[in-house]
JSON list of C-alpha atoms in Angstrom, two decimals:
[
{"chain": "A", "resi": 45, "resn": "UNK", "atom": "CA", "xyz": [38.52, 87.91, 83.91]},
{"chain": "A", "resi": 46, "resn": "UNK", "atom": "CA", "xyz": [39.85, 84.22, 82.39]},
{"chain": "A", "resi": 47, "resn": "UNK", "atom": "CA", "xyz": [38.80, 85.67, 78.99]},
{"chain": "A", "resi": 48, "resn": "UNK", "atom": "CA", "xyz": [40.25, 89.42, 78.99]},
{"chain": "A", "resi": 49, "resn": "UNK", "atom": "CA", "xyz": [43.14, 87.62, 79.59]},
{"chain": "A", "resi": 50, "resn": "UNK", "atom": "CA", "xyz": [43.22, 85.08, 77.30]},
{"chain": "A", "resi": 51, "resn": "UNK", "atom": "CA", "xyz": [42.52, 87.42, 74.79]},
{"chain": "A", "resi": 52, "resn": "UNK", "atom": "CA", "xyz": [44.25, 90.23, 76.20]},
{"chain": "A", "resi": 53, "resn": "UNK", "atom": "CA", "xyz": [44.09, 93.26, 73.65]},
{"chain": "A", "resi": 54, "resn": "UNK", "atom": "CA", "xyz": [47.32, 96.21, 73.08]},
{"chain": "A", "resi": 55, "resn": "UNK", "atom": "CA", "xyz": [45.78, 97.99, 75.69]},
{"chain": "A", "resi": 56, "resn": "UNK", "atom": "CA", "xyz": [45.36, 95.17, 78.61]},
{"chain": "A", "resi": 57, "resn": "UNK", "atom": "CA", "xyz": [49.46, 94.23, 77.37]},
{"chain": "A", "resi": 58, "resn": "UNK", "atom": "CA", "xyz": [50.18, 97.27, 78.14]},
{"chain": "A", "resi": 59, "resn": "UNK", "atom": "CA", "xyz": [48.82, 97.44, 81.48]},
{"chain": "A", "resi": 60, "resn": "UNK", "atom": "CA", "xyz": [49.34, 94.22, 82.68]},
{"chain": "A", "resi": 61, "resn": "UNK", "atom": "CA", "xyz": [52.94, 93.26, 80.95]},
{"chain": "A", "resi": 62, "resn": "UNK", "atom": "CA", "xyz": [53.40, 89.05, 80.60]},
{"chain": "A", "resi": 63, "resn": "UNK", "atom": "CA", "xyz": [56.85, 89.17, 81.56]},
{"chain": "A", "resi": 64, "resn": "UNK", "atom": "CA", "xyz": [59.08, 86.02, 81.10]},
{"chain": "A", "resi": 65, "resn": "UNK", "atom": "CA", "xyz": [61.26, 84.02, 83.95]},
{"chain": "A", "resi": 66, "resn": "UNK", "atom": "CA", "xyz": [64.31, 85.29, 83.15]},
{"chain": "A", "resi": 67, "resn": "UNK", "atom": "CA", "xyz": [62.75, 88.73, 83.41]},
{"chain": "A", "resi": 68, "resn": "UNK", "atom": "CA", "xyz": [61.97, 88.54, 86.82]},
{"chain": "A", "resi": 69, "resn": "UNK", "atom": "CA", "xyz": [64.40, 89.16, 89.97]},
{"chain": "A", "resi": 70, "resn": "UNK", "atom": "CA", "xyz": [66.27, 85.94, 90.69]},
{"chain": "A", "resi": 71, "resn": "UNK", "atom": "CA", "xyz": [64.43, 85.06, 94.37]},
{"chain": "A", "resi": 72, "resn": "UNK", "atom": "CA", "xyz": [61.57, 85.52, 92.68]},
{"chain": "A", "resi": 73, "resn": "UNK", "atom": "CA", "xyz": [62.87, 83.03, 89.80]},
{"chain": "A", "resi": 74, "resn": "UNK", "atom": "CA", "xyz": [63.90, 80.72, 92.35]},
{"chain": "A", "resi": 75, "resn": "UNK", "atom": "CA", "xyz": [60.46, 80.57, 94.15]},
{"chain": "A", "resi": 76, "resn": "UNK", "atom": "CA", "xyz": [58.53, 80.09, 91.19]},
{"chain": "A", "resi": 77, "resn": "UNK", "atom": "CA", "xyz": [60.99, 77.09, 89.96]},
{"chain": "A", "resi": 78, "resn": "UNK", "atom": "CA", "xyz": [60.27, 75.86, 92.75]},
{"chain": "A", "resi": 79, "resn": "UNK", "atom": "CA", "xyz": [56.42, 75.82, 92.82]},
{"chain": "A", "resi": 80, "resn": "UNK", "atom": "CA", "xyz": [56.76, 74.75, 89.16]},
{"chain": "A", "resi": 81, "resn": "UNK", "atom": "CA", "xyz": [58.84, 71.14, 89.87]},
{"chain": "A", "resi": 82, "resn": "UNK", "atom": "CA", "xyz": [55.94, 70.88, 92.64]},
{"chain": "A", "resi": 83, "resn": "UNK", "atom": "CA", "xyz": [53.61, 70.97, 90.11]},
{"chain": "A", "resi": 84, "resn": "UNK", "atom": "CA", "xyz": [51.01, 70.95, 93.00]},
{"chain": "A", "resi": 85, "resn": "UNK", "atom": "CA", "xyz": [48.14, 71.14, 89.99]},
{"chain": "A", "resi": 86, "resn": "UNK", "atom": "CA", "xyz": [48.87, 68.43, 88.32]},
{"chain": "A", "resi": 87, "resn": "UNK", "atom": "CA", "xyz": [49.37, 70.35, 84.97]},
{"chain": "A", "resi": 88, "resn": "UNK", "atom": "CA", "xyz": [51.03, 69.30, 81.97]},
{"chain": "A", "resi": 89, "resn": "UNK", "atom": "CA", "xyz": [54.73, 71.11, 80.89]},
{"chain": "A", "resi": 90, "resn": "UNK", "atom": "CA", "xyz": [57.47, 71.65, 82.68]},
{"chain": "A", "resi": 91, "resn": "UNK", "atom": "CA", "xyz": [57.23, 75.54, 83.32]},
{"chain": "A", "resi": 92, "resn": "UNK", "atom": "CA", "xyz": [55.04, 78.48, 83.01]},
{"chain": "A", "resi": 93, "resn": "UNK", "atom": "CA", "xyz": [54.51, 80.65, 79.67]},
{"chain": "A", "resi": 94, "resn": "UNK", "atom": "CA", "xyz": [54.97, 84.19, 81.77]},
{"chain": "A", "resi": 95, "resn": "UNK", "atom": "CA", "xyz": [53.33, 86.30, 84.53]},
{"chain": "A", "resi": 96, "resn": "UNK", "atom": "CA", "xyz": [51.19, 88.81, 84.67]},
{"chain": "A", "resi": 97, "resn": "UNK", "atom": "CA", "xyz": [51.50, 91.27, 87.81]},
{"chain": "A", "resi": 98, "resn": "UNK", "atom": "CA", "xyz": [48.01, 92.51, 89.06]},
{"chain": "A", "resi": 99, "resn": "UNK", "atom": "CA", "xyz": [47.98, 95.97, 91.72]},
{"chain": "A", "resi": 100, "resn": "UNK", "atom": "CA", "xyz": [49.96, 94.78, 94.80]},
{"chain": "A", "resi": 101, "resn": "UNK", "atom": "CA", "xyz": [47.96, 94.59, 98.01]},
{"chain": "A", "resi": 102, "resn": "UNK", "atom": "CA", "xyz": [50.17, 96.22, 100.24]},
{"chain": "A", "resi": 103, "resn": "UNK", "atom": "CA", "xyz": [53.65, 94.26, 100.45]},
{"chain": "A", "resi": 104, "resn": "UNK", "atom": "CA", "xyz": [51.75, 91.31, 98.53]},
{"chain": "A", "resi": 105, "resn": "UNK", "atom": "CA", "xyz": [52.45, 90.73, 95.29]},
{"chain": "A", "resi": 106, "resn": "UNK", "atom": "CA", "xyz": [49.63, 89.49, 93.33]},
{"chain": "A", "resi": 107, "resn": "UNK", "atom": "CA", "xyz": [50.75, 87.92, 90.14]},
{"chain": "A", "resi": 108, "resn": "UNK", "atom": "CA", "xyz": [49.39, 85.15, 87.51]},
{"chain": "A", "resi": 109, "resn": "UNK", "atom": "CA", "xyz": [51.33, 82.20, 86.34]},
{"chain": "A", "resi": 110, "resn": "UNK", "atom": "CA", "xyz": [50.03, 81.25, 82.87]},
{"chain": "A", "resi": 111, "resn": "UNK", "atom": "CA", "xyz": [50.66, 78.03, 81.09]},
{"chain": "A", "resi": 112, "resn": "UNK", "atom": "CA", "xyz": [49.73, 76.75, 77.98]},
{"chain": "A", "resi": 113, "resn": "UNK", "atom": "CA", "xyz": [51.22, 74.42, 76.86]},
{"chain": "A", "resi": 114, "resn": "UNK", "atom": "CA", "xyz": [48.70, 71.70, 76.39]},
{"chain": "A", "resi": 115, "resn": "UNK", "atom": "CA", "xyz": [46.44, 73.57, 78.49]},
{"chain": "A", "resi": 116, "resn": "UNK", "atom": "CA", "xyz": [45.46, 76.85, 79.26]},
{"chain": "A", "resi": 117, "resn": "UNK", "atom": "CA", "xyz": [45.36, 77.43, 82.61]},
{"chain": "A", "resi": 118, "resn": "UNK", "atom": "CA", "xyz": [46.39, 79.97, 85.42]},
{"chain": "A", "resi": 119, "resn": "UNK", "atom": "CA", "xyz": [47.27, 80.10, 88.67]},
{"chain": "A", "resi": 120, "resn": "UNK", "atom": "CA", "xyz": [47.07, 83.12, 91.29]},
{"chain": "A", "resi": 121, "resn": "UNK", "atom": "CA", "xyz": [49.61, 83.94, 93.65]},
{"chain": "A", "resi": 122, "resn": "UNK", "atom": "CA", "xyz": [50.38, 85.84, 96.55]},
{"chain": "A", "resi": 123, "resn": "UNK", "atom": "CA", "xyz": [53.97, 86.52, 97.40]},
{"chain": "A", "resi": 124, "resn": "UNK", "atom": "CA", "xyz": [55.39, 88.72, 100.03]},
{"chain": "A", "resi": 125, "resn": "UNK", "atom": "CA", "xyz": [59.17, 89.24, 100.12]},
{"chain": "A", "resi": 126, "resn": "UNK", "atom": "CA", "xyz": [59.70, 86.65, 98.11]},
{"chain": "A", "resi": 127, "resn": "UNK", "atom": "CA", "xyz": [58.01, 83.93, 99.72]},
{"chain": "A", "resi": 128, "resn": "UNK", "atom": "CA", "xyz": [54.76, 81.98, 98.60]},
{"chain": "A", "resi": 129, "resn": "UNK", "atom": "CA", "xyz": [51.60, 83.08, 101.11]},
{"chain": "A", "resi": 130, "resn": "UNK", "atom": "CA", "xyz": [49.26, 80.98, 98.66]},
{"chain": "A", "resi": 131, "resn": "UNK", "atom": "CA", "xyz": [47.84, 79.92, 95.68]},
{"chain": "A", "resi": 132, "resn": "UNK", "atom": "CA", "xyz": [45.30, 79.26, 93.89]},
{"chain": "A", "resi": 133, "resn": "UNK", "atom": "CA", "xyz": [44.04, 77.40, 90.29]},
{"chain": "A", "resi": 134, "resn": "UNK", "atom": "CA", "xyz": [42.11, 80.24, 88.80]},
{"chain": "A", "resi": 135, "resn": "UNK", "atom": "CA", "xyz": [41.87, 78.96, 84.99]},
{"chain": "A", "resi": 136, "resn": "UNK", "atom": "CA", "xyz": [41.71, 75.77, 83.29]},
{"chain": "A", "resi": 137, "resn": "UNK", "atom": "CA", "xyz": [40.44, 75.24, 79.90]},
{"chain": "A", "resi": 138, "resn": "UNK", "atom": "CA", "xyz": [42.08, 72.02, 78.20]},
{"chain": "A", "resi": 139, "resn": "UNK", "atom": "CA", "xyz": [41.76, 71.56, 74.48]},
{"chain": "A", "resi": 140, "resn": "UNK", "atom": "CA", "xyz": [40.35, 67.97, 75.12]},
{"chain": "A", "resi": 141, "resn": "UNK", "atom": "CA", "xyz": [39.26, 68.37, 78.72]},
{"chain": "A", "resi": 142, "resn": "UNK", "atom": "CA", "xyz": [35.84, 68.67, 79.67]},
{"chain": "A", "resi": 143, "resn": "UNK", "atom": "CA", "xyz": [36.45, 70.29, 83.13]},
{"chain": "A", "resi": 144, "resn": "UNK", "atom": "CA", "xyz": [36.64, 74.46, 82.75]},
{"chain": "A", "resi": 145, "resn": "UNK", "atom": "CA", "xyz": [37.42, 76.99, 85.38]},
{"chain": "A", "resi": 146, "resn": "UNK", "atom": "CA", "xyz": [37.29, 80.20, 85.10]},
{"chain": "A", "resi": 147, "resn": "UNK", "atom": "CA", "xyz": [37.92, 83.33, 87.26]},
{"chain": "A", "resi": 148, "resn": "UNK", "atom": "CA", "xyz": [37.06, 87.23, 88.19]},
{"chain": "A", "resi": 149, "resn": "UNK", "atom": "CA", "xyz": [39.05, 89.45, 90.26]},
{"chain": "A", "resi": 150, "resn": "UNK", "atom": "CA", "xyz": [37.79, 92.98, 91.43]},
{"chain": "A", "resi": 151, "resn": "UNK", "atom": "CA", "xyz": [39.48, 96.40, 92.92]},
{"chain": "A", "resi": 152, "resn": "UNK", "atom": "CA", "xyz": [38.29, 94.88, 96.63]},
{"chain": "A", "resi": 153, "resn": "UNK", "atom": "CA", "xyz": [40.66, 92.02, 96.38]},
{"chain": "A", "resi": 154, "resn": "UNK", "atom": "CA", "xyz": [37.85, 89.39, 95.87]},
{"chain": "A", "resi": 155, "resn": "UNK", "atom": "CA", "xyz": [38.46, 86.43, 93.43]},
{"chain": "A", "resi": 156, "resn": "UNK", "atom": "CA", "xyz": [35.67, 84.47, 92.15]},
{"chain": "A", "resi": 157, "resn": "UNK", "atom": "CA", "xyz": [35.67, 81.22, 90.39]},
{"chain": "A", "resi": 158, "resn": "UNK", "atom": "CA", "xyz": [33.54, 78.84, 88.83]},
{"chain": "A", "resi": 159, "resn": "UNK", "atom": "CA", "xyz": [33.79, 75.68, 87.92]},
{"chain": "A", "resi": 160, "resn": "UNK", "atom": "CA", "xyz": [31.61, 74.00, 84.91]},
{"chain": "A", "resi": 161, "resn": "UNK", "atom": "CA", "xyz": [31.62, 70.60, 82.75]},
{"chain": "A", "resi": 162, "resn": "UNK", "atom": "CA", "xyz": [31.48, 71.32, 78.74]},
{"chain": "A", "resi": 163, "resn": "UNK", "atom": "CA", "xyz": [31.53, 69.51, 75.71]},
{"chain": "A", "resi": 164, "resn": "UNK", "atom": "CA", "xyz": [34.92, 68.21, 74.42]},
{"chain": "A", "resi": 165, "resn": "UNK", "atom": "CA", "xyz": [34.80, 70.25, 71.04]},
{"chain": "A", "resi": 166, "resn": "UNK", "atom": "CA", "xyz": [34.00, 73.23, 73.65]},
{"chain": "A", "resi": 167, "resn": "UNK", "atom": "CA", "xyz": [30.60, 74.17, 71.00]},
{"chain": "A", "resi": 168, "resn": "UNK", "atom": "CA", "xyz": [28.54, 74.22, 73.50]},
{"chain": "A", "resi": 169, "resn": "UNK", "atom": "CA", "xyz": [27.86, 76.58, 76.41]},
{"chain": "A", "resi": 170, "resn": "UNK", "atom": "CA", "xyz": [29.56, 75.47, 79.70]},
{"chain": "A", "resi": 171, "resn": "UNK", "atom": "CA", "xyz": [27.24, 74.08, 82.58]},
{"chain": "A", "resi": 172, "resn": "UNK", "atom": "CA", "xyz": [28.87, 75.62, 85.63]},
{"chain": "A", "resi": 173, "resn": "UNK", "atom": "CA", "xyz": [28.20, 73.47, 88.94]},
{"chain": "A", "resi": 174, "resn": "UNK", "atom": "CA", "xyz": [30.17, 75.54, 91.79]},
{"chain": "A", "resi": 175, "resn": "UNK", "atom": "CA", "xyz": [31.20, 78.91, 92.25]},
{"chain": "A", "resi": 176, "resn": "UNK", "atom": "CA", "xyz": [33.46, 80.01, 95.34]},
{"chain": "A", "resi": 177, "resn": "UNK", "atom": "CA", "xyz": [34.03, 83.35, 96.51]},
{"chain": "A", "resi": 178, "resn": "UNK", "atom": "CA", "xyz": [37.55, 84.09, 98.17]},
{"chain": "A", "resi": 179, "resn": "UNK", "atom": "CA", "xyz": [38.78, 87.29, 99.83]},
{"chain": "A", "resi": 180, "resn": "UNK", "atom": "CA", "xyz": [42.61, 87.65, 99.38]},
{"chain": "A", "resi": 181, "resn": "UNK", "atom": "CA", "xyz": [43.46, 89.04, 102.87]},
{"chain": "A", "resi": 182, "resn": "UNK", "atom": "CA", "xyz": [45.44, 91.48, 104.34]},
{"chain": "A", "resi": 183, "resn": "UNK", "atom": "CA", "xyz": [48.43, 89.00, 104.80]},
{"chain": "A", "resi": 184, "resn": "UNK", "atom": "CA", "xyz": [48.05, 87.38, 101.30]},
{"chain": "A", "resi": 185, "resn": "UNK", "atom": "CA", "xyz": [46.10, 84.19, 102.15]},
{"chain": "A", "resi": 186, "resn": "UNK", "atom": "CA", "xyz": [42.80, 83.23, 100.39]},
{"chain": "A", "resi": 187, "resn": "UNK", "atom": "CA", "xyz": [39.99, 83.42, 103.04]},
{"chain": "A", "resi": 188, "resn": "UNK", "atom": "CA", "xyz": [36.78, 81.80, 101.49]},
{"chain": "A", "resi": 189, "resn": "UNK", "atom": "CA", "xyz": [33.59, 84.17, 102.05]},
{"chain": "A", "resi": 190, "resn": "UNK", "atom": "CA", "xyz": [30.90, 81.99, 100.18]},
{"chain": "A", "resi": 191, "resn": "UNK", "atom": "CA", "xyz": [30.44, 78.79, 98.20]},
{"chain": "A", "resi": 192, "resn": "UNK", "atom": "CA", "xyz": [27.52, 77.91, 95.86]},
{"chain": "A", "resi": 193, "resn": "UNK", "atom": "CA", "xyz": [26.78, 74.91, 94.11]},
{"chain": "A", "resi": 194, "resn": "UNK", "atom": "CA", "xyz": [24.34, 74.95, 90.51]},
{"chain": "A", "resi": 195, "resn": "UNK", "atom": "CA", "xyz": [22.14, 72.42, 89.92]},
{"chain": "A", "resi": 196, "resn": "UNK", "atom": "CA", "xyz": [22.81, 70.55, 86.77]},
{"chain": "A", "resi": 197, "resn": "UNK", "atom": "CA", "xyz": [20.33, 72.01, 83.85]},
{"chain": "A", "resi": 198, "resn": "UNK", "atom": "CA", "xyz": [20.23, 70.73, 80.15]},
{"chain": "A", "resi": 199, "resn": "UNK", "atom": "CA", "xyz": [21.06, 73.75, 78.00]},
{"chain": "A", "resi": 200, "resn": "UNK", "atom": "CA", "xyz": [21.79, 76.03, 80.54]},
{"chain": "A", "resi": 201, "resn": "UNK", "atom": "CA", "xyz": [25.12, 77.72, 79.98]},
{"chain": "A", "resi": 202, "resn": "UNK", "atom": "CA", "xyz": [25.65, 79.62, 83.48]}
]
């Protein structure tokens, strides 16, 4: 989850290592230099803080980019031998942005996220608005299995 992340503990370092850019093999360095000078999310900074490998599925690798700088946010990707399959925004939590994603990922391969509106100060509870339900398939693509939209409550934090 976003927030095991985030505030990832010795023991969640320990199984899932943030390694650095220059850590990783160079056609994997490449592709992600690539995909960063895209900048296909419109997020702020020039590169990505590390990445976090999660279980491969298969021959797909299944790692998080994380940024922070300005932001906090993370994207999911799926790379098989070192090519991108796909991608995905999977956290976003701005220190002046009102717009929040956040993002689960179980042992069956399926990613959730929502998607919420909260205060700037972030003191009160988010109001979430959509959550979508993606399988990540065989072959490494996102496949979406269900989408729900929330109506907008006062005071309801999701």
């Amino acid at each position: 989850k976003f927030m095991d992340i985030y505030t990832c503990d010795s023991n969640c370092e320990s199984r899932y290592p943030m390694h650095q850019l220059s850590q990783l093999p160079a056609p994997l360095q490449q592709l992600i230099n690539q995909q960063n000078q895209k900048n296909i999310y419109n997020l702020d900074g020039g590169e990505d803080d590390g990445y976090l490998f999660l279980p491969a599925r298969g021959e797909i690798q299944i790692l998080i980019a994380a940024r922070s700088i300005v932001v906090n946010s993370f994207r999911l990707m799926t790379i098989k031998d070192n090519k991108l399959i796909d991608q995905q925004l999977i956290g976003f939590s701005g220190p002046d942005d009102t717009g929040v994603i956040n993002f689960s990922i179980d042992k069956d391969y399926r990613l959730t996220i929502k998607r919420g509106i909260s205060d700037t100060e972030h003191e009160k509870p988010v109001v979430w608005s959509e959550q979508r339900i993606y399988e990540i398939n065989q072959n490494g693509k996102f496949s979406e299995i269900s989408k729900k939209t929330f109506k907008a409550q006062k005071g309801n934090g999701g």
